[in-house]
mmCIF file of C-alpha atoms in Angstrom:
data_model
loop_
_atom_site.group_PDB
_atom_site.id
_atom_site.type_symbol
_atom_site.label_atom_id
_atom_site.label_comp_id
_atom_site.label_asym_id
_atom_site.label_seq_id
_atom_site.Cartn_x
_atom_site.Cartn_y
_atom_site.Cartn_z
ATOM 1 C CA UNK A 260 -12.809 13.438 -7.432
ATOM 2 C CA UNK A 261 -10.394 10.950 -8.833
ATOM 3 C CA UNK A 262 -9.542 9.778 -11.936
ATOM 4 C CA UNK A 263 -11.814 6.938 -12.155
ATOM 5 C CA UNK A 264 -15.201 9.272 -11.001
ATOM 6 C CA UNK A 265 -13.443 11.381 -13.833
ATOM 7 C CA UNK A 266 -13.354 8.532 -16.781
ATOM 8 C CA UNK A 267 -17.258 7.792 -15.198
ATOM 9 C CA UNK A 268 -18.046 11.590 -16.180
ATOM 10 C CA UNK A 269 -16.797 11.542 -19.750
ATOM 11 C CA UNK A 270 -18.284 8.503 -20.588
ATOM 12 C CA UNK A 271 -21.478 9.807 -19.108
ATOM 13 C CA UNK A 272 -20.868 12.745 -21.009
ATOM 14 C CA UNK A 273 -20.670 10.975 -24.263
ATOM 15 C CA UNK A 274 -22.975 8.139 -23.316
ATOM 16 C CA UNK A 275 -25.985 9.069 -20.868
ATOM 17 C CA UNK A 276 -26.223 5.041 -20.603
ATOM 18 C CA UNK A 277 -22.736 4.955 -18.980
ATOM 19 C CA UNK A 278 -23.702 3.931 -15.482
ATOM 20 C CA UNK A 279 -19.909 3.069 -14.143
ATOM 21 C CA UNK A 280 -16.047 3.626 -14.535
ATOM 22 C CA UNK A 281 -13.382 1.341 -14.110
ATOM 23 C CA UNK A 282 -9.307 1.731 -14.226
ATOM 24 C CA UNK A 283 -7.352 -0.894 -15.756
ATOM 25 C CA UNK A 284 -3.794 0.312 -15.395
ATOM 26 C CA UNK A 285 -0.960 0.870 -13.421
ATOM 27 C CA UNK A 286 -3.666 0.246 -10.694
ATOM 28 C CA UNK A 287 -6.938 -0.138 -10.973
ATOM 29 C CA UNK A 288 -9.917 1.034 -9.350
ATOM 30 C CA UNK A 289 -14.345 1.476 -10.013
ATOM 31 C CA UNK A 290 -17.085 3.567 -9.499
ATOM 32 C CA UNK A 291 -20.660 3.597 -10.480
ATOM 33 C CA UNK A 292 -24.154 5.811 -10.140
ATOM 34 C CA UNK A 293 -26.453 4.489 -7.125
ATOM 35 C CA UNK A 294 -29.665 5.488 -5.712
ATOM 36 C CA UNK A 295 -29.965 7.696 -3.320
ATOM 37 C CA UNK A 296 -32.271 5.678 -1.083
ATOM 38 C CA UNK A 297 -29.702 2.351 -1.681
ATOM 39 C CA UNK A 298 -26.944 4.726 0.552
ATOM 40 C CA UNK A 299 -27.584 3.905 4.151
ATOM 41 C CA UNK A 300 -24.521 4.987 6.176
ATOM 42 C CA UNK A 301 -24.902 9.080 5.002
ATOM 43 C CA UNK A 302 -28.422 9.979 4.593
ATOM 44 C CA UNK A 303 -27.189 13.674 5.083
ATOM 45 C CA UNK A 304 -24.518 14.009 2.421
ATOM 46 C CA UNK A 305 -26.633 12.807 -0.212
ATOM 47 C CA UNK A 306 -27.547 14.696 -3.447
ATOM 48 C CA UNK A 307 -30.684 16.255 -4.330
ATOM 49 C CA UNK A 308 -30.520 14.349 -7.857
ATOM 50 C CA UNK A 309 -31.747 11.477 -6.409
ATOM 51 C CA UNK A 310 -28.216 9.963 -7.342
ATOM 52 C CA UNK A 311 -24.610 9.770 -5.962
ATOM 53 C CA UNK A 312 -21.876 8.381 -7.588
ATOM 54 C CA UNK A 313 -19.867 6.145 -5.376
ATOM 55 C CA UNK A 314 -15.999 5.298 -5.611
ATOM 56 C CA UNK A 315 -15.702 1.904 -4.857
ATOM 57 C CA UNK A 316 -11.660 1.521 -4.381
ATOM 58 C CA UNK A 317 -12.149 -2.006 -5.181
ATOM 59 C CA UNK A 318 -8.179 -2.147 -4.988
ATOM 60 C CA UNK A 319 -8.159 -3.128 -1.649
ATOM 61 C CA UNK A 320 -10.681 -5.870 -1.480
ATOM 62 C CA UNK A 321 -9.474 -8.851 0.184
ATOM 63 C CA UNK A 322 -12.775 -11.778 0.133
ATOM 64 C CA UNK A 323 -11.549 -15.027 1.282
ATOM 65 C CA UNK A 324 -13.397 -16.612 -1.890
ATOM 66 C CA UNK A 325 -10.592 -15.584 -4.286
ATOM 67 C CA UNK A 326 -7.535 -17.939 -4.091
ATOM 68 C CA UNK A 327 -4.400 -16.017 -2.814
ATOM 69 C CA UNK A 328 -1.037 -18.409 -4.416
ATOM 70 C CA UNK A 329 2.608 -17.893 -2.904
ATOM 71 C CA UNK A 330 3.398 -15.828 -6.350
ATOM 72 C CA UNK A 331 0.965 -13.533 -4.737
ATOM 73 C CA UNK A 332 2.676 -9.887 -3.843
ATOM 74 C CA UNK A 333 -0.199 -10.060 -1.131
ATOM 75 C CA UNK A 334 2.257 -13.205 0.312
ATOM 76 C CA UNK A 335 5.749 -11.252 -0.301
ATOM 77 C CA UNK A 336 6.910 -10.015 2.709
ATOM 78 C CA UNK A 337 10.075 -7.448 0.901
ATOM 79 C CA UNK A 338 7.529 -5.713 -0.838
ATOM 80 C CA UNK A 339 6.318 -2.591 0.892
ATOM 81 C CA UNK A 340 3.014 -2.913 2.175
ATOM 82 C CA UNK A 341 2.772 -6.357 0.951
ATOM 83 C CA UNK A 342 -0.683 -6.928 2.789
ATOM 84 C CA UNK A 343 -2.652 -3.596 1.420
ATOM 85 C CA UNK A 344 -4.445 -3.626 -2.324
ATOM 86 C CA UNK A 345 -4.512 -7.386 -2.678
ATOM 87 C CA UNK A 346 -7.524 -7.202 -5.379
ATOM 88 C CA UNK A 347 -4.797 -4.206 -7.207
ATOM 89 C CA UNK A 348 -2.138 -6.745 -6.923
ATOM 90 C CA UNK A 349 -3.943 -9.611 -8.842
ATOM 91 C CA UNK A 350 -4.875 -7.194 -11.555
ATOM 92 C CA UNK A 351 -3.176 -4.198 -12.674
ATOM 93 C CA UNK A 352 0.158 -3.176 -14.177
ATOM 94 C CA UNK A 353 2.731 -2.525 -11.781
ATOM 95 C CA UNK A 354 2.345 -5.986 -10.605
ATOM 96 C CA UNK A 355 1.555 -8.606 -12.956
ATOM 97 C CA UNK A 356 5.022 -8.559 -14.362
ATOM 98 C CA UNK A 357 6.288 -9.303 -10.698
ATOM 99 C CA UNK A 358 4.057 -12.221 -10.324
ATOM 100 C CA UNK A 359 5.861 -13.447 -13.515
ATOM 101 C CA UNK A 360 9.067 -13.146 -11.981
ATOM 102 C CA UNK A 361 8.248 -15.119 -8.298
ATOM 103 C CA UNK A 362 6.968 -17.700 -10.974
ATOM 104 C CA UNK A 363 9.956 -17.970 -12.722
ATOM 105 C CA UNK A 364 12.644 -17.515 -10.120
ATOM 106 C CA UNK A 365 10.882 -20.476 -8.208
ATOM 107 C CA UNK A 366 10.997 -22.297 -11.318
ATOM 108 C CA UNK A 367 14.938 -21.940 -11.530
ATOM 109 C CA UNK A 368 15.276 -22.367 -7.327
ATOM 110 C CA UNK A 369 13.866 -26.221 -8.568
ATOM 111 C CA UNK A 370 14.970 -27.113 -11.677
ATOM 112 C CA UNK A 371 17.610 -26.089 -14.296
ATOM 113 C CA UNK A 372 15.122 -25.202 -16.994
ATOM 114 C CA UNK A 373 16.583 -21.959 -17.333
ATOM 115 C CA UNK A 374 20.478 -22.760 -17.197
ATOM 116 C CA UNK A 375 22.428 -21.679 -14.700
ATOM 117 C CA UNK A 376 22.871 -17.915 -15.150
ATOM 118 C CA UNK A 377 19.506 -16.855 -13.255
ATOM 119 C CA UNK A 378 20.575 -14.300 -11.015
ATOM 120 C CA UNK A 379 18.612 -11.980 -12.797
ATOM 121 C CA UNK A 380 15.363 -13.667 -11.556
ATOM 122 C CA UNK A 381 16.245 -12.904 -7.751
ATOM 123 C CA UNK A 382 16.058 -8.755 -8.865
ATOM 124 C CA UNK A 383 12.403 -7.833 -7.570
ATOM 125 C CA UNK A 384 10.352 -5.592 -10.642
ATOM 126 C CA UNK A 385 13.262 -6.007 -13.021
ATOM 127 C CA UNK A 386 10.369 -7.959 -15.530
ATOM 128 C CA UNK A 387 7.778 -4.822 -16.077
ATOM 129 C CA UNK A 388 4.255 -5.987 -17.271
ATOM 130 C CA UNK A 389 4.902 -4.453 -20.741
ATOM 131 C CA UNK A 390 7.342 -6.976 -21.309
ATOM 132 C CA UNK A 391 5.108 -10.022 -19.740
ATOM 133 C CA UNK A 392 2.546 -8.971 -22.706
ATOM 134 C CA UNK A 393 5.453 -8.680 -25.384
ATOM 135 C CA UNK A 394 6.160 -12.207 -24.147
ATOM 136 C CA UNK A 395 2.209 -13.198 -24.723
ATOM 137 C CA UNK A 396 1.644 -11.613 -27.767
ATOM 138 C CA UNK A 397 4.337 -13.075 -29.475
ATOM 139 C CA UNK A 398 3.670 -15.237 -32.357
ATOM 140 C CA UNK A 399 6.456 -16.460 -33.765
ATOM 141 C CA UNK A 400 7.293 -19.997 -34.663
ATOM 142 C CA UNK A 401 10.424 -19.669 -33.174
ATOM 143 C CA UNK A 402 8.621 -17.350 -30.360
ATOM 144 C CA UNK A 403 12.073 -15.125 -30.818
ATOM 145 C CA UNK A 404 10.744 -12.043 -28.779
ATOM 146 C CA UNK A 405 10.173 -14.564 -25.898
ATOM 147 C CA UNK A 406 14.157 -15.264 -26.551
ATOM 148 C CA UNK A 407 14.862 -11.157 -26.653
ATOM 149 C CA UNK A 408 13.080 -10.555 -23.523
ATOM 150 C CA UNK A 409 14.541 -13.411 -21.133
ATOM 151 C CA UNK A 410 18.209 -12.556 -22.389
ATOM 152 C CA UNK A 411 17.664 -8.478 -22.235
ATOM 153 C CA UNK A 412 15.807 -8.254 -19.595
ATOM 154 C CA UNK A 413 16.286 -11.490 -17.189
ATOM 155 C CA UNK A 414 19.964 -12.344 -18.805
ATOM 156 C CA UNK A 415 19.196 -15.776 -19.036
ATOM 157 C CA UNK A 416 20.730 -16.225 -22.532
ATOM 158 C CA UNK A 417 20.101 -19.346 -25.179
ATOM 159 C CA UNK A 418 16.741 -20.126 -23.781
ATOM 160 C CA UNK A 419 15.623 -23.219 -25.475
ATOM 161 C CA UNK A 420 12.164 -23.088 -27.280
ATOM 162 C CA UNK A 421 10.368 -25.493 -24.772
ATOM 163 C CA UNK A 422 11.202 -22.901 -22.006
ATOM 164 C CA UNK A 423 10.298 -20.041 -23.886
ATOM 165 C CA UNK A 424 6.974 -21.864 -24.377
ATOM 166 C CA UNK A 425 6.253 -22.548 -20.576
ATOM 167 C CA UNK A 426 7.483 -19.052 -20.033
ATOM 168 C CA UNK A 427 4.750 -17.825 -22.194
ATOM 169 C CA UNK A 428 2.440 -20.204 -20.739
ATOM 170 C CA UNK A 429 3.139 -18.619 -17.555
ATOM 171 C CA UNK A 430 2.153 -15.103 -18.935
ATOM 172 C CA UNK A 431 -0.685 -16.155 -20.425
ATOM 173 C CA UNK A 432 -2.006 -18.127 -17.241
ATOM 174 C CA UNK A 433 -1.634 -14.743 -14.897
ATOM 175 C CA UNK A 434 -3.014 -12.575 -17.775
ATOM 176 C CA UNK A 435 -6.373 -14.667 -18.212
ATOM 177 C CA UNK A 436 -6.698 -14.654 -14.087
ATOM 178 C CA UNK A 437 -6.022 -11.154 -13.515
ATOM 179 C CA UNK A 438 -8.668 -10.013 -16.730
ATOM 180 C CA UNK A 439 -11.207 -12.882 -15.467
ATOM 181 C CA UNK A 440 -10.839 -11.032 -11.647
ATOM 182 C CA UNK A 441 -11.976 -7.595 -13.417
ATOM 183 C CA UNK A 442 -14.495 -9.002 -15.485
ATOM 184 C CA UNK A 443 -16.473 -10.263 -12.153
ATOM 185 C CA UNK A 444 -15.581 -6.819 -10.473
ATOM 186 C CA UNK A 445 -17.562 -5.352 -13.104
ATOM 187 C CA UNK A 446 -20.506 -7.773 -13.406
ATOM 188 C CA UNK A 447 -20.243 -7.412 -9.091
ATOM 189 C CA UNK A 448 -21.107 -3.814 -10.117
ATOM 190 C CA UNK A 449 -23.905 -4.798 -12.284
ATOM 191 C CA UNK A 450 -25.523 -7.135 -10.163
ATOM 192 C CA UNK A 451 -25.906 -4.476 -7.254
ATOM 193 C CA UNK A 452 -27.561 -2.312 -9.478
ATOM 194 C CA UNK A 453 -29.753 -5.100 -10.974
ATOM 195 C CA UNK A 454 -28.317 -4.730 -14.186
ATOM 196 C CA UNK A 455 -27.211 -8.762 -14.640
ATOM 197 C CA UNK A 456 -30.366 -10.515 -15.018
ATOM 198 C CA UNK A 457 -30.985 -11.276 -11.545
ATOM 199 C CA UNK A 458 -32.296 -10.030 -8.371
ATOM 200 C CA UNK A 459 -29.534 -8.658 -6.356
ATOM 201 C CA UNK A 460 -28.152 -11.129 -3.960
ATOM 202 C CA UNK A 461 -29.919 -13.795 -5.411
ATOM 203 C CA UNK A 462 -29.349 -17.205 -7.579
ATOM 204 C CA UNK A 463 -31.857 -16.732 -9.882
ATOM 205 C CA UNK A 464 -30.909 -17.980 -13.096
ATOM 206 C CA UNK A 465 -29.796 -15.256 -15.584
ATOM 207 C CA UNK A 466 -32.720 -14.402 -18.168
ATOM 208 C CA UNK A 467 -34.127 -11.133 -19.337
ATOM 209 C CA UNK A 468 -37.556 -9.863 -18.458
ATOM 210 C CA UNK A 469 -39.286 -6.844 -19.666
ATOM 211 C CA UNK A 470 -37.797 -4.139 -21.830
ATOM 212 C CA UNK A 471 -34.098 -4.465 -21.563
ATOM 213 C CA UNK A 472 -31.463 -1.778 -20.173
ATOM 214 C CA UNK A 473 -28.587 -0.669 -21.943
ATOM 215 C CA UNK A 474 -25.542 -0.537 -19.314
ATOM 216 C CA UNK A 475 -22.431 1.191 -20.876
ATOM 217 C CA UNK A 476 -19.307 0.729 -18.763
ATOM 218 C CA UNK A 477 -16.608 3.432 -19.358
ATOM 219 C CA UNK A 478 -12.858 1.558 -19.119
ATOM 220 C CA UNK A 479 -9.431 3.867 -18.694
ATOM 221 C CA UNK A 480 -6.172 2.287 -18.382
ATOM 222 C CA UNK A 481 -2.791 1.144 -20.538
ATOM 223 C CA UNK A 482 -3.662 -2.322 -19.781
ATOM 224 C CA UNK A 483 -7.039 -2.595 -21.111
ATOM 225 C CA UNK A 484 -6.299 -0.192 -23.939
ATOM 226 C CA UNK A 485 -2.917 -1.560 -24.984
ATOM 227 C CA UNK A 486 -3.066 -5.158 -23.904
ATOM 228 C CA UNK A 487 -5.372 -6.741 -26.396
ATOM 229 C CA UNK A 488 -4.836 -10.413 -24.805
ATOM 230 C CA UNK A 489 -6.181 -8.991 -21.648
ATOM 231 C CA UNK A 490 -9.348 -6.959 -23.262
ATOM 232 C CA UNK A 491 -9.817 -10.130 -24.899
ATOM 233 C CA UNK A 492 -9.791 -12.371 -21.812
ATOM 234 C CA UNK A 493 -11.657 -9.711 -19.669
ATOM 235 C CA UNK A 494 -14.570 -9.180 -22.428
ATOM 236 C CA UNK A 495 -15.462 -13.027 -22.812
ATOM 237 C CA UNK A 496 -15.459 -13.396 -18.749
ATOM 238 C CA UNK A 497 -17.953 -11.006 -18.883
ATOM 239 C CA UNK A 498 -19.829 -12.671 -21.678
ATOM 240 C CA UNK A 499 -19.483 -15.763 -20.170
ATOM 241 C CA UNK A 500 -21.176 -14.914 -16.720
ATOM 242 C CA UNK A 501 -23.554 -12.931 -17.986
ATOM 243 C CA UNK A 502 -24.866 -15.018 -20.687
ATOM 244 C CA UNK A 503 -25.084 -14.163 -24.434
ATOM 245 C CA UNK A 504 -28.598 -12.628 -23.605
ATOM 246 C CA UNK A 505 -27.825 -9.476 -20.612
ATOM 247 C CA UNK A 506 -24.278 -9.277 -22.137
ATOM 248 C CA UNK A 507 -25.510 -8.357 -25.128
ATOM 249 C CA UNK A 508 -27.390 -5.583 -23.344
ATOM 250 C CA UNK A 509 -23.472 -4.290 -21.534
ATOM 251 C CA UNK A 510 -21.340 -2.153 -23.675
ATOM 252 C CA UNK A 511 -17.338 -2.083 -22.571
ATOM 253 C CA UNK A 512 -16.342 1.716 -24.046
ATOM 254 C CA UNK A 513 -12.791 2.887 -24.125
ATOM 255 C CA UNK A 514 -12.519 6.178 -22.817
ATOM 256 C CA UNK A 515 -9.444 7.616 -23.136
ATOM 257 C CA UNK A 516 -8.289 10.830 -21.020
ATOM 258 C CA UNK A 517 -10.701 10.542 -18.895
ATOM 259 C CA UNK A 518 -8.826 11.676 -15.702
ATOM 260 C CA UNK A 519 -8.350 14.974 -16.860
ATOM 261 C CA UNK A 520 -11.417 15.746 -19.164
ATOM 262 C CA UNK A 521 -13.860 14.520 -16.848
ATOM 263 C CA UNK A 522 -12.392 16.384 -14.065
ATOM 264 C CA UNK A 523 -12.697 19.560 -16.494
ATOM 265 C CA UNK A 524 -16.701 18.382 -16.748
ATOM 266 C CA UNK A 525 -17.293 18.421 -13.114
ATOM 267 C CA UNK A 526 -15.535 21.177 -13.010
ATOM 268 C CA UNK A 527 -17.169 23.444 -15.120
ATOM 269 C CA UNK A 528 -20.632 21.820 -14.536
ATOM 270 C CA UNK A 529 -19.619 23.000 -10.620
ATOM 271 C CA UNK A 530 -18.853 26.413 -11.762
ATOM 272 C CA UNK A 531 -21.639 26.770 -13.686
ATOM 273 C CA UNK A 532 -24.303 25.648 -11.325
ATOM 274 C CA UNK A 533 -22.864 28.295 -8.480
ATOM 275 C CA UNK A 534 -22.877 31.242 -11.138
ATOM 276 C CA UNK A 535 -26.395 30.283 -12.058
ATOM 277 C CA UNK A 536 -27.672 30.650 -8.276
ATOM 278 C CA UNK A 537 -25.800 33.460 -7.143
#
């Protein structure tokens, strides 16, 4: 039980379509409801519902197909366990504001487009990810919160408004990446339950046939909720892979609190189920 299985639980709860549960936070993390018979490696533990929810950790996948770059925490050797959670690193909160800063600081190590007064940008996690979407969500002429941020946070003071543009460039390039990363995590999801159009595993082009299924996905997390660049980004990926046709058929749901009310469910569906067969 974790808070993800938990956000999967009260979405279920609320919507009996709700076939999976993804965190989109300070770290992030999935889960989703497969078939008994699709479990192969513990035939023994399985449920007698015909269905076990499995918690993917998708944190720490690692495929060689997506790109690693030498912003990448995955590729910075002073941060502790640098080499664990590399999916987690490209995506959720703690670290997207730090891949900002590498960006930046090696920007200043080869140029003098932010003055000379960066010693600010050598100061690992001093640029939190609730500042890197202040920076992309400003829009300003002048982009003056872009200003506020470098000099309050970074002290880099008098920033002219060409840098602040690049800087918010930069934001907006690692925001897209890390929401377009999710959106195939959850479409991954989809596919393996042969909710995406296509035979799992295959190429087959993506078209609907027979009577559609409704997938709802339930979605926990500051970033998705509070971001609204990022939800943006992450729900056209998924419309864009999918096609206008099976998207249609996938519902995104916030689900707020779901760590601790779904953990309540299970709890008291638990209880209840041992008081009924005593």
């Amino acid at each position: 039980m974790n808070n993800t299985v938990g956000t999967l639980a009260l979405g279920h709860y609320y919507d009996e379509d709700t076939i999976a549960a993804v965190i989109i936070g300070a770290g992030t993390n999935a889960c989703y409801i497969e078939r008994n018979e699709a479990i192969t490696k513990c035939q023994c533990l399985l449920t007698n519902s015909g269905q076990t929810v499995v918690n993917v950790e998708w944190g720490s996948f690692r495929p060689p197909q997506i790109p690693l770059t030498p912003y990448d925490i995955c590729f910075y050797n002073e941060t502790t366990n640098y080499y664990d959670q590399g999916f987690e690193k490209m995506i959720s909160g703690v670290y997207l504001g730090e891949i900002a800063r590498l960006v930046f600081h090696k920007m200043a190590q080869e140029s003098d487009v932010f003055g000379t007064d960066v010693d600010g940008l050598a100061i690992p996690f001093i640029l939190s990810t609730p500042c890197l979407a202040a920076i992309r969500e400003d829009d300003s002429l002048d982009l003056k919160e872009v200003g506020s941020i470098l000099e309050e946070q970074l002290k880099i003071h008098n920033v002219p408004l060409k840098t602040r543009r690049l800087v918010q460039r930069v934001c907006d390039i690692i925001t897209q990446r890390a929401a377009r990363l999710a959106a195939a995590g959850i479409v991954a999801i989809l596919q393996k339950l042969g909710r995406d159009g296509t035979l799992c595993g295959t190429t087959r082009v993506r078209s609907m046939t027979g009577v559609p299924k409704r997938s709802a996905i339930a979605i926990d997390g500051c970033l998705y909720q509070e971001y609204s660049v990022f939800r943006e980004y992450l729900n056209e990926a998924v419309l864009e892979i999918l096609g206008e046709e099976i998207a249609a058929t996938v519902v995104l749901k916030v689900v707020e609190e779901g760590s601790g009310m779904g953990a309540a469910l299970i709890a008291a569906t638990y209880s209840s189920t041992r008081n009924n067969s005593i």
